[in-house]
Amino acid sequence: MITHQHHDLFIESCAVRQLAEHVPTPFYAYSQGMIRTQAAAYQTMAATFPDAMVCYAVKANNHPAILSLLAEEGLGADVVSGYELRQAINAGIPPQKIVFSGVGKTVEEINLALHHRIAQINVESLAELDVIQTLAAAFGHPARIALRINPNVDAKTHAKITTGKEENKFGVPLSDLPAVIHRVQSSPHLHWQGLAVHIGSQILTLAPYQAAYAFVMQVVRDLAGHGIVIDHLDLGGGIGIAYHQGPEFTLADYGAMIKTTLGDWPGKVIFEPGRFIVGAAGILVTEVLYIKETQKKRFAIVNAAMTDLIRPALYDAVHRIVPVHQSDATPQSYDVVGPVCETGDILGRDVLLPPLHAGDLVAILDAGAYGAVLASHYNMRSFPAEVMVAGDHYGIITHRQTFEDLNTHRSVWTGPATPKLQG
Ligand code: LLP
């Protein structure tokens, strides 16, 4: 739980103010209990299907401390790069529970997936299918593939996180299906087991899901007509969380809708939740550096920035921001901004907070997903530190980077003294 108790913000049984005495701000803090609760809730919904697998979307937060927790909870992983694949395996997630998504898998990445014999590679284009076939032939065992189809459904979410419309780069259009059928039927190196669909993220209503899944079922029936048996359906992720208003449906509603839509189809369903598992479990703790009042605005300039949490700048996302020490004083309106030299470096607009002073701490809520993973070094800022909390224990799981860390793998160039291109 992340709540105020007697005016002080707590993450589980740790007072955030005390954490900040041991960890330099800005830092992310995650509640182990909340991550476990969300994972277990998803597992419970999935368990109502005869054969289901919950593959956590690693992109939401790839920290090893989080992945190992989810491995313990029995989750698999949805990965989108070779390093994510290695990260999941290193954290103890068995390759048989890993699916590989993404529109631009390289030869090395596909080989890695084949080497580990992961559960499924989600194919995103005909060209990629050809590469997978060639590599699988060299490998000597068929690649287990699912075709990601583009259902042309509007997920009714922010344009930058919509993926299932025909103008988006994701999935294979229906018009490519005959060519895919031909390729698969003529190749012993491809085992076509599934269809995959993912229409977007932070989805708050069931209707787009239902439309996408009905579309998928139509394709399943069409393929059956060609003698192709689809026995895996990867239904993607995307369930939204309550930054302000949460989804209009429960997980149970989602499961029930899927049952109705899939009817008596007997195969295995795969889910790829990311945000739902880790989003609400993380906060970003930051310290007020200065208060600045202009004719138009009152700014709280804090030591976190768009480099630590880019969601407000990139998606106009609104995260709740709360004081770490709550006071009874009348709140004032602040724009909470970072030190980065960009007008867009805003963490929250018109946020009502008690009167703030330099040195005060505030926490940005629901920052566990697509927070730390999207950090950048712009303005030569370090990545933020990260802390895991369980009860009244905490552990630093990412140390704040030093100046030297930022320069690792970089050097000056010595010009002509370096080797010449040969040939
Ligand atoms: N599966 C696939 C194929 C995906 O592309 C994604 C997310 C997921 C699953 C997990 O979706 P989730 O359950 O987390 O909604 N950075 C953005 C979100 C980008 C989502 C990208 N794909 C944000 O901060 O809102």
XYZ file of N, CA, C and O in Angstrom, residues 252-363:
448
model
N -12.237 -9.540 -13.870
C -13.215 -10.630 -14.047
C -14.092 -10.348 -15.262
O -14.407 -11.260 -16.043
N -14.486 -9.077 -15.447
C -15.287 -8.710 -16.631
C -14.503 -9.025 -17.902
O -15.042 -9.513 -18.889
N -13.236 -8.686 -17.860
C -12.356 -8.907 -19.018
C -12.311 -10.399 -19.344
O -12.522 -10.809 -20.498
N -12.094 -11.216 -18.320
C -12.038 -12.666 -18.515
C -13.351 -13.208 -19.078
O -13.359 -14.021 -20.011
N -14.459 -12.711 -18.518
C -15.775 -13.201 -18.954
C -16.030 -12.824 -20.413
O -16.540 -13.630 -21.205
N -15.643 -11.587 -20.771
C -15.824 -11.148 -22.161
C -15.022 -12.049 -23.101
O -15.485 -12.448 -24.180
N -13.814 -12.397 -22.702
C -12.967 -13.253 -23.553
C -13.621 -14.622 -23.726
O -13.685 -15.157 -24.837
N -14.149 -15.154 -22.613
C -14.792 -16.478 -22.705
C -15.936 -16.442 -23.711
O -16.074 -17.336 -24.551
N -16.737 -15.397 -23.612
C -17.872 -15.285 -24.536
C -17.373 -15.166 -25.968
O -17.902 -15.807 -26.882
N -16.353 -14.346 -26.165
C -15.885 -14.095 -27.529
C -15.183 -15.310 -28.133
O -15.301 -15.567 -29.326
N -14.464 -16.052 -27.300
C -13.731 -17.214 -27.819
C -14.623 -18.447 -27.969
O -14.262 -19.395 -28.679
N -15.760 -18.422 -27.266
C -16.716 -19.538 -27.384
C -16.071 -20.859 -27.008
O -15.373 -20.949 -25.993
N -16.258 -21.881 -27.858
C -15.728 -23.197 -27.479
C -14.353 -23.473 -28.096
O -13.916 -24.612 -28.153
N -13.672 -22.424 -28.536
C -12.306 -22.599 -29.045
C -11.464 -23.225 -27.919
O -11.441 -22.719 -26.802
N -10.758 -24.317 -28.193
C -10.166 -25.092 -27.092
C -8.696 -24.800 -26.757
O -8.120 -25.494 -25.925
N -8.084 -23.783 -27.331
C -6.624 -23.658 -27.204
C -6.134 -22.942 -25.962
O -6.849 -22.761 -24.979
N -4.852 -22.514 -26.064
C -4.170 -21.866 -24.944
C -4.197 -20.352 -25.123
O -3.867 -19.864 -26.206
N -4.566 -19.624 -24.080
C -4.544 -18.157 -24.191
C -3.314 -17.595 -23.469
O -2.885 -18.107 -22.436
N -2.786 -16.543 -24.067
C -1.600 -15.872 -23.505
C -1.974 -14.411 -23.254
O -2.631 -13.789 -24.093
N -1.586 -13.902 -22.100
C -1.821 -12.483 -21.788
C -0.472 -11.786 -21.636
O 0.492 -12.397 -21.181
N -0.442 -10.509 -21.968
C 0.822 -9.751 -21.893
C 0.659 -8.462 -21.092
O 0.918 -7.372 -21.612
N 0.243 -8.534 -19.838
C 0.060 -7.280 -19.093
C 1.400 -6.676 -18.670
O 2.331 -7.403 -18.307
N 1.496 -5.372 -18.705
C 2.695 -4.689 -18.224
C 2.305 -3.712 -17.130
O 2.487 -3.957 -15.939
N 1.694 -2.610 -17.568
C 1.336 -1.537 -16.641
C 0.497 -2.031 -15.456
O 0.692 -1.602 -14.318
N -0.462 -2.922 -15.755
C -1.366 -3.407 -14.713
C -0.591 -4.045 -13.561
O -0.987 -3.968 -12.407
N 0.543 -4.690 -13.888
C 1.288 -5.431 -12.864
C 2.126 -4.479 -11.990
O 2.177 -4.637 -10.777
N 2.776 -3.492 -12.612
C 3.762 -2.711 -11.845
C 3.438 -1.217 -11.717
O 4.080 -0.521 -10.929
N 2.443 -0.738 -12.479
C 2.218 0.712 -12.555
C 1.982 1.374 -11.210
O 2.683 2.319 -10.831
N 0.984 0.877 -10.475
C 0.602 1.545 -9.227
C 1.581 1.263 -8.098
O 1.563 1.939 -7.066
N 2.468 0.291 -8.297
C 3.367 -0.131 -7.210
C 4.596 0.760 -7.077
O 5.394 0.565 -6.158
N 4.750 1.723 -7.985
C 5.966 2.537 -7.932
C 5.676 4.020 -7.751
O 4.681 4.534 -8.264
N 6.549 4.689 -6.992
C 6.454 6.149 -6.873
C 7.820 6.743 -7.198
O 8.839 6.068 -7.072
N 7.794 7.993 -7.626
C 9.048 8.709 -7.853
C 9.120 9.815 -6.798
O 8.236 10.675 -6.739
N 10.139 9.739 -5.970
C 10.264 10.678 -4.853
C 11.253 11.768 -5.244
O 12.359 11.466 -5.722
N 10.859 12.990 -5.061
C 11.722 14.100 -5.483
C 11.674 15.237 -4.456
O 10.724 15.352 -3.679
N 12.720 16.062 -4.496
C 12.845 17.139 -3.508
C 12.661 18.495 -4.184
O 13.144 18.695 -5.306
N 11.993 19.375 -3.498
C 11.818 20.730 -4.026
C 13.141 21.478 -3.905
O 13.743 21.526 -2.828
N 13.581 22.033 -5.048
C 14.816 22.833 -5.021
C 14.496 24.305 -4.772
O 15.115 24.960 -3.940
N 13.523 24.794 -5.530
C 13.166 26.219 -5.443
C 11.681 26.399 -5.678
O 11.061 25.618 -6.411
N 11.148 27.452 -5.117
C 9.795 27.897 -5.486
C 9.976 29.204 -6.258
O 10.768 30.066 -5.862
N 9.254 29.284 -7.375
C 9.403 30.503 -8.183
C 8.013 30.983 -8.560
O 7.222 30.213 -9.119
N 7.714 32.239 -8.257
C 6.390 32.763 -8.604
C 6.528 33.802 -9.693
O 7.380 34.682 -9.614
N 5.724 33.664 -10.724
C 5.705 34.670 -11.784
C 4.303 35.289 -11.806
O 3.444 34.915 -11.012
N 4.080 36.209 -12.749
C 2.749 36.826 -12.848
C 1.687 35.759 -13.085
O 0.572 35.859 -12.612
N 2.058 34.731 -13.847
C 1.084 33.747 -14.301
C 1.079 32.455 -13.506
O 0.070 31.753 -13.470
N 2.219 32.084 -12.946
C 2.366 30.724 -12.429
C 3.139 30.695 -11.124
O 3.974 31.570 -10.859
N 2.890 29.643 -10.371
C 3.745 29.346 -9.229
C 4.410 27.998 -9.531
O 3.736 26.996 -9.722
N 5.725 28.003 -9.658
C 6.450 26.782 -10.009
C 7.086 26.151 -8.776
O 7.699 26.872 -7.964
N 6.969 24.843 -8.672
C 7.808 24.102 -7.735
C 8.865 23.427 -8.604
O 8.547 22.540 -9.400
N 10.094 23.914 -8.490
C 11.187 23.327 -9.278
C 11.789 22.212 -8.424
O 12.273 22.460 -7.313
N 11.672 20.998 -8.945
C 12.098 19.829 -8.159
C 13.333 19.193 -8.799
O 13.700 19.542 -9.934
N 13.943 18.234 -8.093
C 15.177 17.657 -8.659
C 14.928 16.433 -9.538
O 15.861 15.822 -10.032
N 13.655 16.052 -9.749
C 13.347 15.049 -10.779
C 12.971 15.805 -12.044
O 12.578 16.965 -11.988
N 13.067 15.116 -13.179
C 12.830 15.791 -14.452
C 12.227 14.825 -15.453
O 12.015 13.642 -15.147
N 11.987 15.363 -16.660
C 11.511 14.505 -17.744
C 12.491 13.370 -18.044
O 12.109 12.364 -18.616
N 13.727 13.543 -17.632
C 14.714 12.475 -17.845
C 14.462 11.304 -16.895
O 14.940 10.206 -17.135
N 13.746 11.538 -15.818
C 13.421 10.467 -14.871
C 12.042 9.883 -15.172
O 11.824 8.689 -15.013
N 11.099 10.729 -15.538
C 9.729 10.296 -15.840
C 9.244 11.137 -17.024
O 8.910 12.308 -16.878
N 9.207 10.511 -18.188
C 8.919 11.289 -19.399
C 7.436 11.279 -19.756
O 6.998 11.995 -20.664
N 6.631 10.496 -19.046
C 5.234 10.314 -19.451
C 4.457 11.637 -19.558
O 3.747 11.843 -20.543
N 4.574 12.569 -18.583
C 3.829 13.831 -18.754
C 4.272 14.593 -20.006
O 3.441 15.118 -20.745
N 5.582 14.628 -20.264
C 6.076 15.382 -21.425
C 5.713 14.696 -22.736
O 5.364 15.356 -23.713
N 5.766 13.361 -22.758
C 5.604 12.644 -24.023
C 4.147 12.353 -24.368
O 3.759 12.382 -25.534
N 3.358 12.029 -23.353
C 1.959 11.617 -23.635
C 0.941 12.540 -22.981
O -0.228 12.152 -22.856
N 1.383 13.690 -22.482
C 0.489 14.547 -21.686
C -0.143 13.764 -20.541
O -1.283 14.015 -20.145
N 0.581 12.791 -20.046
C 0.026 11.961 -18.977
C -0.084 12.780 -17.699
O 0.754 13.643 -17.422
N -1.135 12.520 -16.944
C -1.323 13.225 -15.678
C -1.119 12.232 -14.531
O -1.873 11.280 -14.379
N -0.065 12.452 -13.762
C 0.197 11.614 -12.578
C -0.168 12.419 -11.341
O 0.164 13.612 -11.265
N -0.776 11.767 -10.377
C -1.032 12.462 -9.115
C 0.309 12.751 -8.434
O 1.222 11.933 -8.481
N 0.405 13.940 -7.841
C 1.623 14.299 -7.091
C 1.178 14.659 -5.674
O 0.257 15.466 -5.492
N 1.794 14.027 -4.683
C 1.358 14.245 -3.299
C 2.545 14.642 -2.433
O 3.692 14.267 -2.720
N 2.266 15.398 -1.359
C 3.378 15.747 -0.462
C 3.787 14.523 0.348
O 2.937 13.700 0.704
N 5.062 14.414 0.638
C 5.521 13.290 1.469
C 5.113 13.551 2.921
O 4.785 12.635 3.660
N 5.089 14.823 3.305
C 4.513 15.179 4.609
C 3.291 16.059 4.367
O 3.411 17.178 3.868
N 2.152 15.508 4.695
C 0.877 16.203 4.448
C 0.685 17.266 5.534
O 0.958 16.994 6.705
N 0.248 18.474 5.145
C -0.048 19.453 6.199
C -1.497 19.890 6.056
O -2.126 19.640 5.032
N -2.006 20.529 7.086
C -3.415 20.947 7.034
C -3.564 22.336 6.413
O -4.659 22.853 6.293
N -2.463 22.945 6.031
C -2.516 24.293 5.461
C -3.299 24.291 4.150
O -3.377 23.267 3.469
N -3.865 25.412 3.785
C -4.646 25.512 2.551
C -3.753 25.231 1.342
O -2.684 25.837 1.209
N -4.175 24.315 0.471
C -3.330 23.994 -0.681
C -3.197 25.157 -1.650
O -4.051 26.038 -1.704
N -2.112 25.114 -2.404
C -1.874 26.104 -3.456
C -1.627 25.361 -4.758
O -1.286 24.185 -4.748
N -1.789 26.087 -5.848
C -1.611 25.448 -7.144
C -0.169 25.632 -7.635
O 0.356 26.752 -7.646
N 0.448 24.536 -8.021
C 1.833 24.573 -8.513
C 1.937 23.888 -9.866
O 1.285 22.874 -10.097
N 2.818 24.393 -10.714
C 3.326 23.589 -11.814
C 4.613 22.955 -11.298
O 5.528 23.677 -10.879
N 4.635 21.624 -11.292
C 5.818 20.929 -10.773
C 6.726 20.643 -11.963
O 6.343 19.928 -12.893
N 7.894 21.259 -11.959
C 8.778 21.195 -13.126
C 10.168 20.743 -12.713
O 10.562 20.879 -11.555
N 10.909 20.221 -13.692
C 12.267 19.757 -13.421
C 13.299 20.765 -13.873
O 12.966 21.801 -14.466
N 14.576 20.463 -13.651
C 15.659 21.387 -13.985
C 16.109 21.346 -15.439
O 16.978 22.130 -15.818
N 15.563 20.422 -16.249
C 16.058 20.253 -17.620
C 15.684 21.456 -18.491
O 14.607 22.031 -18.346
N 16.578 21.793 -19.412
C 16.383 22.987 -20.239
C 15.438 22.710 -21.399
O 15.855 22.710 -22.573
N 14.222 22.411 -21.088
C 13.160 22.183 -22.071
C 11.872 22.713 -21.460
O 11.559 22.391 -20.297
N 11.111 23.458 -22.219
C 9.832 23.943 -21.711
C 8.919 22.765 -21.356
O 8.111 22.841 -20.449
N 9.092 21.680 -22.090
C 8.247 20.507 -21.852
C 8.626 19.712 -20.611
O 7.990 18.698 -20.321
N 9.625 20.161 -19.872
C 10.050 19.403 -18.694
C 9.093 19.665 -17.529
O 9.431 20.354 -16.566
N 7.900 19.127 -17.688
C 6.852 19.355 -16.684
C 6.437 18.011 -16.120
O 6.220 17.050 -16.860
N 6.339 17.921 -14.818
C 5.893 16.657 -14.195
C 4.418 16.732 -13.828
O 3.727 15.709 -13.786
N 3.935 17.934 -13.563
C 2.510 18.095 -13.262
C 2.101 19.543 -13.393
O 2.851 20.437 -12.972
N 0.936 19.766 -13.996
C 0.427 21.134 -14.155
C -0.691 21.387 -13.154
O -1.519 20.502 -12.931
N -0.719 22.604 -12.608
C -1.811 23.024 -11.721
C -2.104 21.970 -10.652
O -3.240 21.548 -10.458
N -1.050 21.558 -9.980
C -1.198 20.531 -8.940
C -1.477 21.223 -7.611
O -0.753 22.151 -7.232
N -2.509 20.756 -6.920
C -2.820 21.352 -5.616
C -1.989 20.667 -4.537
O -2.086 19.458 -4.340
N -1.143 21.469 -3.896
C -0.254 20.930 -2.864
C -0.218 21.914 -1.693
O -0.419 23.119 -1.893
N 0.062 21.441 -0.476
C 0.220 22.394 0.627
C 1.403 23.307 0.311
O 2.258 22.937 -0.498
N 1.471 24.477 0.923
C 2.573 25.394 0.623
C 3.917 24.668 0.745
O 4.192 24.019 1.744
N 4.704 24.756 -0.351
C 5.966 24.008 -0.405
C 7.144 24.937 -0.186
O 7.080 26.130 -0.492
N 8.221 24.369 0.325
C 9.461 25.113 0.516
C 10.621 24.262 0.041
O 10.489 23.031 -0.034
N 11.726 24.906 -0.234
C 12.920 24.157 -0.639
C 13.206 23.074 0.407
O 13.083 23.314 1.610
N 13.540 21.911 -0.067
C 13.850 20.813 0.854
C 12.667 19.890 1.102
O 12.841 18.766 1.573
N 11.442 20.349 0.804
C 10.275 19.470 0.976
C 10.321 18.350 -0.059
O 10.837 18.524 -1.163
N 9.706 17.232 0.306
C 9.647 16.099 -0.616
C 8.229 15.942 -1.159
O 7.250 16.119 -0.419
N 8.138 15.612 -2.440
C 6.841 15.212 -3.005
C 7.030 13.882 -3.727
O 8.151 13.518 -4.099
N 5.920 13.163 -3.885
C 5.986 11.868 -4.562
C 5.043 11.872 -5.748
O 3.896 12.334 -5.652
